[in-house]
Structure formats: C-alpha cells, structure tokens
Amino acid sequence: MAAIDGVRQLPPRVPSTASAPAVRGILRRRALPLALAASVAAAALGGVAVWQARNGEDLRQQARQAQRQLDEVSSVLAAPDARTVHGRAANGALTTVVASDRRNKAVFTAGNLPAPGAGKTYQLWLAHGSTMRPAGFIDHDGTVVLSGNPADAGAVGLTLEPAGGSPQPTTAPLLLMTLPT
C-alpha cells in the first residue's frame, strides 16, 4: 500500500504512430462502404429527379392534348348548326354523331362498344357518294372528332379493320348512319 502513491493511474503510454495506422485502417474499412452507399443513393435520387421531370412534362403534354380535343369536341357540340343522329351498331354499341357544317367537323360517340380483339381496330368512315373515306379510329367507348369534312358526306360508317386501319373498308359496316341535312 505504501507504493500506491508511486504507481501511475493512467493507461500505459503507447506511441501515437502505432495507433494511427490502425485507426486509419478501421476508418477506411468503414468509410469506403459508406461513401459508396452515399454515392449510389445520390445517383439514384438524381435519376428519380430526372424521371420525375420527364414524367411531369409528359403529363403536362397529355393534359394539353386532352384540353385541345375537349375544346374541339365542345365547339362542334355547341355550334348553332349542329345536327345529331343516333344509331345502334350491329355489335350492340349505341352511337351518336354530331356534325357542324360551320365547323367542318363531326364528332362520333360510342357506348357499349366491345373490345375489337387482338390485331383489330374500329375504323370510322365518311361516305361521299359511293366512296368511303377514312375518318379516324375508336378502340373503345368514347368520343372522337372525325377527320375529314362531313359537309358533303351522306353517312358515317364503322367497320372492324386490321390494326392500323385500311385505305378502304375490308369488312361489312357494323354501322352506316345517314347524316341529317
């Protein structure tokens, strides 16, 4: 007990050069995976940001296109000279055509239109005398603005065509609606 006063109460002194490499090695082993994980996370977040920006622009473009189509349909429906005809296709679909000579447009609407099936599409036609001219496509229930001028057309037709459509009808019409004058 007499020697207690002479005993040092701290841990033994170790040269600092011996502990530095050991500490650096531990830090390297732990820091490298953390740095790699951080860089992967940063790259992933950057990729997500780019994807969101592109996706957002695509959605804005789709919204602008939908608004233009809605405006076009609305202008035909609200035209003072709009004339309407209703019909039922051979496959049971209920249809309506609204045409306006002032707007040089017609709108086709279908309800209960069955899916066309693989490799097929519904094609719309404007009958100008005995000539059927392509007027667009519809693949399910909905509303489309027909391409072409309905002013001198006598009827609107609907056929089931190969995917991509045809320059002339290849099947008997599912519907041939005479346009009112």
CSV table of C-alpha atoms in Angstrom, one decimal:
chain,number,residue,atom,x,y,z
A,1,MET,CA,0.0,0.0,0.0
A,2,ALA,CA,2.9,2.3,0.5
A,3,ALA,CA,3.8,2.1,-3.2
A,4,ILE,CA,0.3,3.2,-4.4
A,5,ASP,CA,1.4,6.8,-4.4
A,6,GLY,CA,4.2,5.9,-6.9
A,7,VAL,CA,2.0,4.0,-9.3
A,8,ARG,CA,0.8,5.9,-12.3
A,9,GLN,CA,-3.1,5.9,-12.6
A,10,LEU,CA,-3.3,6.3,-16.4
A,11,PRO,CA,-3.2,3.6,-19.0
A,12,PRO,CA,0.2,2.8,-20.4
A,13,ARG,CA,1.6,5.2,-22.9
A,14,VAL,CA,1.6,3.8,-26.5
A,15,PRO,CA,3.5,5.5,-29.3
A,16,SER,CA,1.0,7.5,-31.4
A,17,THR,CA,2.4,6.3,-34.7
A,18,ALA,CA,1.4,2.7,-33.9
A,19,SER,CA,-2.3,3.6,-33.3
A,20,ALA,CA,-2.7,6.0,-36.3
A,21,PRO,CA,-2.4,3.3,-39.0
A,22,ALA,CA,-4.8,1.1,-37.1
A,23,VAL,CA,-7.4,3.9,-36.7
A,24,ARG,CA,-6.9,4.8,-40.4
A,25,GLY,CA,-7.5,1.2,-41.4
A,26,ILE,CA,-10.7,1.0,-39.4
A,27,LEU,CA,-11.9,4.3,-40.8
A,28,ARG,CA,-11.1,3.2,-44.4
A,29,ARG,CA,-12.9,-0.1,-43.9
A,30,ARG,CA,-16.0,1.6,-42.6
A,31,ALA,CA,-15.8,4.8,-44.7
A,32,LEU,CA,-15.5,3.1,-48.1
A,33,PRO,CA,-18.8,1.3,-47.9
A,34,LEU,CA,-20.5,4.4,-46.5
A,35,ALA,CA,-19.1,6.5,-49.3
A,36,LEU,CA,-20.2,4.0,-51.9
A,37,ALA,CA,-23.6,3.8,-50.4
A,38,ALA,CA,-23.9,7.6,-50.3
A,39,SER,CA,-22.8,7.9,-54.0
A,40,VAL,CA,-25.3,5.2,-55.1
A,41,ALA,CA,-28.0,7.0,-53.2
A,42,ALA,CA,-27.1,10.3,-54.7
A,43,ALA,CA,-27.1,8.8,-58.2
A,44,ALA,CA,-30.5,7.1,-57.6
A,45,LEU,CA,-32.0,10.3,-56.3
A,46,GLY,CA,-30.7,12.2,-59.3
A,47,GLY,CA,-32.2,9.6,-61.6
A,48,VAL,CA,-35.5,9.8,-59.8
A,49,ALA,CA,-35.4,13.6,-60.1
A,50,VAL,CA,-34.8,13.4,-63.9
A,51,TRP,CA,-37.5,10.8,-64.3
A,52,GLN,CA,-40.0,12.9,-62.4
A,53,ALA,CA,-39.2,15.9,-64.5
A,54,ARG,CA,-39.7,14.0,-67.7
A,55,ASN,CA,-42.8,12.3,-66.4
A,56,GLY,CA,-44.2,15.6,-65.3
A,57,GLU,CA,-43.6,17.1,-68.8
A,58,ASP,CA,-45.2,14.1,-70.4
A,59,LEU,CA,-48.3,14.5,-68.2
A,60,ARG,CA,-48.5,18.2,-69.0
A,61,GLN,CA,-48.3,17.5,-72.7
A,62,GLN,CA,-51.1,14.9,-72.4
A,63,ALA,CA,-53.2,17.3,-70.4
A,64,ARG,CA,-52.7,20.0,-73.1
A,65,GLN,CA,-53.6,17.5,-75.8
A,66,ALA,CA,-56.7,16.4,-73.9
A,67,GLN,CA,-57.8,20.0,-73.5
A,68,ARG,CA,-57.4,20.7,-77.2
A,69,GLN,CA,-59.5,17.6,-78.0
A,70,LEU,CA,-62.1,18.7,-75.5
A,71,ASP,CA,-62.2,22.2,-76.9
A,72,GLU,CA,-62.7,20.8,-80.4
A,73,VAL,CA,-65.5,18.4,-79.4
A,74,SER,CA,-67.2,21.3,-77.4
A,75,SER,CA,-67.0,23.6,-80.4
A,76,VAL,CA,-68.8,21.1,-82.6
A,77,LEU,CA,-71.4,20.3,-80.0
A,78,ALA,CA,-72.1,23.9,-79.3
A,79,ALA,CA,-72.2,25.0,-83.0
A,80,PRO,CA,-75.5,26.7,-83.9
A,81,ASP,CA,-75.9,24.4,-86.9
A,82,ALA,CA,-75.0,21.2,-85.1
A,83,ARG,CA,-77.2,18.3,-86.2
A,84,THR,CA,-77.4,15.0,-84.4
A,85,VAL,CA,-78.2,11.4,-85.4
A,86,HIS,CA,-78.3,8.3,-83.2
A,87,GLY,CA,-77.7,4.7,-84.1
A,88,ARG,CA,-77.0,1.2,-82.9
A,89,ALA,CA,-74.2,-0.8,-84.4
A,90,ALA,CA,-74.5,-4.5,-85.4
A,91,ASN,CA,-72.4,-5.4,-82.3
A,92,GLY,CA,-74.9,-3.6,-80.0
A,93,ALA,CA,-72.9,-0.3,-79.5
A,94,LEU,CA,-75.0,2.8,-79.1
A,95,THR,CA,-73.7,5.7,-81.2
A,96,THR,CA,-74.2,9.3,-81.8
A,97,VAL,CA,-72.9,11.6,-84.5
A,98,VAL,CA,-73.0,15.4,-84.2
A,99,ALA,CA,-71.9,17.3,-87.3
A,100,SER,CA,-71.5,21.0,-88.0
A,101,ASP,CA,-71.0,22.5,-91.5
A,102,ARG,CA,-69.8,25.8,-90.0
A,103,ARG,CA,-67.0,24.0,-88.1
A,104,ASN,CA,-66.4,21.5,-90.9
A,105,LYS,CA,-66.3,18.8,-88.2
A,106,ALA,CA,-68.2,15.8,-86.9
A,107,VAL,CA,-68.0,14.1,-83.5
A,108,PHE,CA,-68.6,10.4,-83.1
A,109,THR,CA,-69.5,8.9,-79.7
A,110,ALA,CA,-69.9,5.2,-78.9
A,111,GLY,CA,-71.1,3.5,-75.8
A,112,ASN,CA,-71.1,-0.3,-75.1
A,113,LEU,CA,-68.5,-0.8,-77.9
A,114,PRO,CA,-67.0,-4.2,-77.3
A,115,ALA,CA,-63.2,-4.6,-77.4
A,116,PRO,CA,-62.1,-5.0,-81.1
A,117,GLY,CA,-59.9,-8.0,-80.3
A,118,ALA,CA,-56.2,-8.7,-80.9
A,119,GLY,CA,-54.9,-7.3,-84.2
A,120,LYS,CA,-58.1,-5.4,-84.9
A,121,THR,CA,-59.4,-1.8,-84.6
A,122,TYR,CA,-62.6,0.0,-85.2
A,123,GLN,CA,-62.3,2.4,-88.1
A,124,LEU,CA,-64.7,5.3,-88.9
A,125,TRP,CA,-65.6,6.4,-92.4
A,126,LEU,CA,-67.3,9.3,-94.1
A,127,ALA,CA,-69.4,8.2,-97.1
A,128,HIS,CA,-69.1,10.6,-100.0
A,129,GLY,CA,-71.5,9.2,-102.6
A,130,SER,CA,-70.2,5.6,-103.1
A,131,THR,CA,-66.7,6.4,-101.9
A,132,MET,CA,-65.8,5.6,-98.3
A,133,ARG,CA,-63.0,7.9,-96.9
A,134,PRO,CA,-61.1,7.1,-93.7
A,135,ALA,CA,-62.2,9.3,-90.9
A,136,GLY,CA,-60.4,8.0,-87.8
A,137,PHE,CA,-60.3,5.3,-85.2
A,138,ILE,CA,-62.1,4.4,-82.0
A,139,ASP,CA,-61.0,1.5,-79.9
A,140,HIS,CA,-63.5,1.6,-77.0
A,141,ASP,CA,-66.3,3.6,-75.6
A,142,GLY,CA,-65.6,7.3,-76.0
A,143,THR,CA,-65.7,10.3,-78.3
A,144,VAL,CA,-63.6,11.2,-81.3
A,145,VAL,CA,-63.5,14.1,-83.7
A,146,LEU,CA,-63.7,12.6,-87.2
A,147,SER,CA,-61.0,13.6,-89.7
A,148,GLY,CA,-62.3,15.0,-92.9
A,149,ASN,CA,-65.1,17.4,-93.8
A,150,PRO,CA,-68.6,16.0,-93.1
A,151,ALA,CA,-70.3,18.8,-95.1
A,152,ASP,CA,-70.7,16.8,-98.3
A,153,ALA,CA,-70.8,13.3,-96.6
A,154,GLY,CA,-74.0,11.4,-96.7
A,155,ALA,CA,-73.2,8.9,-93.9
A,156,VAL,CA,-70.8,7.9,-91.2
A,157,GLY,CA,-69.7,4.2,-91.2
A,158,LEU,CA,-68.0,2.0,-88.6
A,159,THR,CA,-66.1,-1.2,-89.6
A,160,LEU,CA,-63.8,-3.6,-87.9
A,161,GLU,CA,-60.4,-3.5,-89.6
A,162,PRO,CA,-56.9,-4.9,-89.2
A,163,ALA,CA,-54.8,-3.0,-86.6
A,164,GLY,CA,-53.6,0.2,-88.2
A,165,GLY,CA,-56.6,0.6,-90.4
A,166,SER,CA,-57.3,0.2,-94.1
A,167,PRO,CA,-57.5,2.7,-97.0
A,168,GLN,CA,-60.9,1.1,-97.9
A,169,PRO,CA,-63.3,-0.9,-95.8
A,170,THR,CA,-62.4,-4.6,-95.7
A,171,THR,CA,-65.5,-5.8,-93.8
A,172,ALA,CA,-69.2,-5.1,-94.0
A,173,PRO,CA,-70.1,-2.0,-92.0
A,174,LEU,CA,-71.2,-2.6,-88.4
A,175,LEU,CA,-72.9,0.8,-88.7
A,176,LEU,CA,-73.9,3.1,-91.5
A,177,MET,CA,-75.7,6.2,-90.2
A,178,THR,CA,-77.2,8.7,-92.6
A,179,LEU,CA,-76.3,12.2,-91.6
A,180,PRO,CA,-79.2,14.6,-91.3
A,181,THR,CA,-79.3,17.6,-93.6
